[in-house]
Amino acid sequence: MQTSAVLPVLLDVLPRVLRIAAYIAVGVFAANLVVALGLVERIAGLSRYLTSPANLPDEVGTAIVTTAASATAGYGMLAEFRESGVLDDRATLVAVTINTFFGFVQHIFTYYWPVLIPILGREVGFLYVGARAAIALGITLTGVVAGAVLLSDRNVEPTAVAETDGAGDDAEAGDESLRAMADEAARKTWKTLRRIVPRLAVVYVLVTLLLQTTDLEAFTNLASPLTNLVGLPGAAVPVVIAFTFDTTTGAATIAPAIGETFTPRQAVATMLIGSIVSFTVSTFKRSIPFQYGIWGPEFGSKVIVVNTSLKIAFLGVAVALLVA
């Protein structure tokens, strides 16, 4: 491929990679520092109501709390716990699933409340956000149940962080200064970033190049069969298509028709169907580059399958209840 075609992609991808790398650095550094300072018990207190029934160690609670502020940083913590042996693959998948609701929480204050609810109006806006909250909570509780059933002591090793990369000295270094702990956390963070960021950049470039040669709009042909299946008005099809590529545009498209063409429940069902179709596009644009960058192709694929399957399943249930 010609350099002239690759260069714009690199210029587009570089800021995204740097931004994600910064969040990952924050998450990994925080994970290492929290363990070194012995703060796990304090930070993970509230999340223990989820991690304890799911047979997960308290360390995972720090990732859950962090995810409410930054999903990327939370994932960075989980990646560090998996890498250090605190969690095996099965336990990591359970932890990722439990993180879902907390990843949703941050969007309430950054997007749903200031942007989407004003566009849709109070009734439909709160109904839509409530539906998305219930879906996210349902997925999180599914993760808790899965952990209770599928995990045991063989899947977790809470002391593993203190036993890797020379961190074993931390347990005996009661007089070690905060600066020394921070330096050690920074060293581990840099080691993790050297492994993740190059992979993240390569996958982002490859996926972006693929998107330039792939007609993803063909996937929106799914919109008409889905809306017909649940008995929504024909006007739902263009809304679903708009919602697939941009949530704000989709909301602005349906807002004038609420109360005339769509009832509030039909409007929310239409937007949720848009979310189902949009997973096809967002998986290519965001999930594959991000998850492959964090975990590598093999485990990243497992995370994508679990996340997407659960979201589509719960979205489908929500749509069925709304149009019943």
XYZ file of C-alpha atoms in Angstrom:
324
model
C 0.000 0.000 0.000
C 1.264 3.492 -0.890
C 2.761 5.682 1.814
C 0.357 8.468 0.847
C -2.548 6.212 1.896
C -0.969 5.050 5.152
C 0.228 8.434 6.433
C -3.284 9.907 7.024
C -4.216 6.744 8.913
C -1.158 7.089 11.149
C -2.008 10.727 11.855
C -5.571 9.696 12.736
C -4.588 6.729 14.906
C -1.691 8.295 16.830
C -3.787 10.621 19.062
C -6.163 7.772 19.942
C -3.316 5.439 20.816
C -1.615 8.075 22.948
C -4.871 8.873 24.773
C -5.605 5.203 25.494
C -1.986 4.598 26.507
C -2.237 7.455 29.012
C -5.361 5.970 30.606
C -3.794 2.518 30.703
C -0.709 3.992 32.356
C -2.886 5.594 35.038
C -4.725 2.327 35.668
C -1.650 0.110 35.817
C 0.292 2.595 37.955
C -2.640 2.897 40.360
C -3.004 -0.885 40.580
C 0.648 -1.327 41.508
C 0.700 1.576 43.939
C -2.514 0.542 45.693
C -1.115 -2.926 46.301
C 2.255 -1.568 47.440
C 0.615 0.812 49.908
C -1.740 -1.831 51.229
C -4.816 0.232 50.364
C -6.783 -2.598 48.774
C -8.895 -3.145 51.871
C -10.002 0.492 52.036
C -10.685 1.076 48.342
C -12.363 -2.251 47.627
C -14.729 -2.127 50.589
C -17.943 -1.309 48.709
C -17.144 -3.474 45.698
C -16.608 -6.462 47.988
C -20.372 -7.028 47.863
C -19.793 -8.029 44.238
C -16.294 -9.493 44.282
C -16.784 -11.710 47.340
C -19.859 -13.610 46.033
C -18.060 -13.934 42.669
C -15.020 -15.546 44.346
C -12.753 -12.715 43.195
C -9.974 -11.186 45.317
C -10.242 -7.709 46.799
C -7.709 -6.384 44.279
C -10.386 -6.626 41.598
C -12.458 -4.170 43.619
C -9.894 -1.446 42.896
C -10.392 -2.007 39.163
C -14.173 -1.830 39.586
C -13.952 1.477 41.448
C -11.546 2.852 38.835
C -13.819 1.804 35.970
C -16.527 4.151 37.238
C -14.109 7.015 36.527
C -12.319 5.567 33.484
C -13.130 2.275 31.785
C -9.745 2.286 30.064
C -7.895 2.694 33.359
C -10.043 -0.050 34.902
C -9.166 -2.386 32.054
C -5.528 -1.460 32.521
C -5.749 -2.597 36.137
C -7.343 -5.899 35.168
C -4.667 -6.449 32.537
C -2.022 -5.939 35.203
C -3.749 -8.365 37.573
C -3.980 -10.981 34.831
C -0.360 -10.464 33.819
C 0.877 -10.766 37.405
C -1.137 -13.946 38.029
C -3.755 -12.530 40.394
C -6.437 -13.670 37.924
C -6.424 -16.488 35.408
C -8.289 -16.159 32.112
C -11.635 -17.375 33.449
C -11.490 -15.058 36.463
C -10.502 -12.140 34.214
C -13.535 -12.719 31.984
C -15.769 -12.709 35.055
C -14.146 -9.493 36.305
C -14.585 -7.822 32.902
C -18.266 -8.785 32.954
C -18.779 -7.391 36.465
C -17.139 -4.137 35.368
C -19.971 -3.447 32.881
C -22.273 -1.431 35.120
C -19.427 0.680 36.477
C -18.290 1.469 32.953
C -21.845 2.628 32.265
C -21.942 4.906 35.312
C -19.358 7.347 33.989
C -21.392 7.884 30.805
C -24.359 9.104 32.841
C -22.447 12.246 33.810
C -20.413 12.722 30.638
C -23.010 11.963 27.957
C -26.479 10.787 28.944
C -27.326 13.577 31.384
C -25.810 16.590 29.560
C -26.419 15.485 25.941
C -28.920 12.688 25.332
C -31.671 13.482 27.855
C -32.014 17.124 26.667
C -32.392 15.869 23.066
C -34.952 13.167 23.848
C -36.883 14.984 26.553
C -37.328 13.991 30.162
C -39.747 11.053 29.728
C -38.041 9.264 26.850
C -34.572 10.282 28.011
C -34.992 8.795 31.472
C -36.710 5.722 30.047
C -33.817 5.116 27.655
C -31.108 5.740 30.244
C -32.996 3.587 32.738
C -33.175 0.771 30.190
C -29.451 1.008 29.503
C -28.720 1.072 33.244
C -30.862 -2.040 33.798
C -29.077 -3.807 30.935
C -25.640 -2.930 32.332
C -26.659 -3.973 35.847
C -28.082 -7.244 34.519
C -24.767 -8.032 32.816
C -22.835 -7.191 35.980
C -25.044 -9.460 38.097
C -24.618 -12.195 35.482
C -20.880 -11.868 36.041
C -21.358 -12.211 39.793
C -23.428 -15.376 39.335
C -20.893 -16.748 36.838
C -18.091 -16.148 39.329
C -20.023 -17.866 42.108
C -20.584 -20.915 39.910
C -17.398 -21.100 37.834
C -14.586 -19.713 40.003
C -12.683 -21.155 42.928
C -9.332 -20.639 44.641
C -7.677 -22.258 41.632
C -8.615 -19.277 39.442
C -7.232 -16.507 41.657
C -4.038 -15.796 43.537
C -4.381 -12.567 45.560
C -0.763 -12.610 46.710
C 0.647 -12.879 43.183
C 1.161 -9.128 42.745
C 3.534 -9.057 45.658
C 5.486 -11.981 44.246
C 6.269 -10.662 40.772
C 8.888 -8.324 39.364
C 10.720 -8.047 42.668
C 7.713 -6.723 44.517
C 8.154 -9.340 47.203
C 10.302 -6.853 49.088
C 7.246 -4.614 49.528
C 5.735 -6.887 52.151
C 8.855 -6.573 54.304
C 9.591 -2.933 53.654
C 7.471 -1.259 56.278
C 9.843 1.724 56.314
C 10.054 2.040 52.544
C 9.306 5.552 51.435
C 6.333 6.515 49.296
C 8.729 7.686 46.611
C 10.394 4.294 46.437
C 6.984 2.619 46.099
C 5.972 5.063 43.388
C 9.234 4.433 41.523
C 8.626 0.684 41.639
C 5.027 1.143 40.462
C 6.260 3.364 37.623
C 8.827 0.747 36.581
C 6.165 -1.942 36.372
C 3.854 0.426 34.515
C 6.504 1.162 31.904
C 7.095 -2.550 31.455
C 3.385 -3.104 30.833
C 3.114 -0.154 28.420
C 6.056 -1.447 26.370
C 4.114 -4.659 25.874
C 0.655 -3.181 25.200
C 1.140 0.086 23.287
C 3.012 -1.236 20.210
C 0.385 -3.966 19.794
C -2.375 -1.391 20.270
C -0.913 0.892 17.590
C -0.454 -1.892 15.041
C -3.989 -3.225 15.450
C -5.511 0.272 15.264
C -3.673 0.989 12.009
C -4.682 -2.334 10.444
C -8.342 -1.966 11.465
C -8.518 1.630 10.246
C -7.086 0.599 6.882
C -9.639 -2.239 6.728
C -12.489 0.165 7.430
C -11.428 2.313 4.508
C -11.910 -0.604 2.133
C -15.004 -2.186 3.744
C -18.589 -1.053 3.246
C -19.934 -1.357 6.771
C -23.186 0.297 5.705
C -24.183 -3.053 4.247
C -24.664 -4.273 7.815
C -27.485 -1.771 8.297
C -29.614 -4.007 6.048
C -30.318 -5.785 9.332
C -32.387 -2.810 10.478
C -35.557 -3.497 8.486
C -35.950 -7.191 9.469
C -35.356 -6.352 13.137
C -37.849 -3.494 13.274
C -40.440 -5.557 11.389
C -39.904 -8.478 13.748
C -40.884 -6.458 16.810
C -43.659 -4.532 15.066
C -42.132 -1.039 15.035
C -43.230 1.639 12.528
C -41.447 1.815 9.169
C -39.961 5.150 10.267
C -37.796 3.192 12.717
C -35.464 2.007 9.949
C -33.753 5.352 9.203
C -33.500 6.006 12.950
C -31.763 2.680 13.503
C -29.363 3.402 10.651
C -28.555 6.859 12.041
C -28.222 5.469 15.574
C -25.842 2.795 14.306
C -23.220 5.287 13.223
C -23.811 8.078 15.753
C -25.922 7.918 18.895
C -26.506 11.666 19.080
C -27.631 11.840 15.452
C -29.989 8.916 15.990
C -31.511 10.576 19.056
C -31.940 13.859 17.189
C -33.575 11.974 14.304
C -36.229 10.279 16.421
C -36.916 13.123 18.877
C -39.344 15.110 16.628
C -41.387 11.962 15.919
C -41.967 11.019 19.567
C -45.634 11.338 20.410
C -46.680 11.244 16.757
C -45.030 8.335 14.949
C -43.492 6.701 18.034
C -44.752 6.148 21.550
C -42.074 6.623 24.235
C -41.650 2.860 24.579
C -41.401 2.394 20.793
C -38.825 5.177 20.610
C -36.641 3.542 23.247
C -37.041 0.111 21.597
C -35.972 1.630 18.269
C -32.838 3.144 19.796
C -31.978 -0.124 21.523
C -32.264 -1.933 18.191
C -29.920 0.704 16.822
C -27.510 -0.271 19.578
C -27.740 -3.928 18.564
C -26.912 -3.153 14.936
C -24.202 -0.688 15.947
C -22.226 -3.438 17.665
C -21.253 -4.642 14.195
C -19.705 -1.280 13.433
C -18.310 -0.484 16.891
C -16.653 -3.892 17.134
C -14.571 -3.073 14.072
C -13.937 0.540 15.004
C -13.259 0.280 18.721
C -13.549 -3.124 20.379
C -11.095 -5.092 18.245
C -8.282 -2.494 18.383
C -8.766 -1.799 22.077
C -9.247 -5.353 23.327
C -6.513 -6.801 21.120
C -4.185 -4.051 22.295
C -4.935 -4.730 25.956
C -5.041 -8.530 25.939
C -3.626 -9.746 22.623
C -5.668 -11.375 19.820
C -6.444 -14.698 21.542
C -7.770 -13.486 24.870
C -9.006 -10.215 23.376
C -11.282 -12.233 21.077
C -12.744 -14.028 24.099
C -13.455 -10.709 25.819
C -15.163 -9.357 22.688
C -17.316 -12.468 22.306
C -18.409 -12.424 25.960
C -19.099 -8.675 26.004
C -20.957 -8.606 22.706
C -23.003 -11.741 23.366
C -24.195 -10.537 26.760
C -25.013 -7.037 25.534
C -26.976 -8.260 22.536
C -28.844 -10.802 24.679
C -29.851 -8.235 27.303
C -30.678 -5.613 24.673
C -32.939 -8.168 23.000
C -34.734 -8.880 26.256
C -35.186 -5.156 26.906
C -36.632 -4.594 23.417
C -39.041 -7.518 23.867
C -40.288 -6.101 27.188
C -40.746 -2.620 25.724
C -42.859 -3.763 22.761
C -44.791 -6.462 24.640
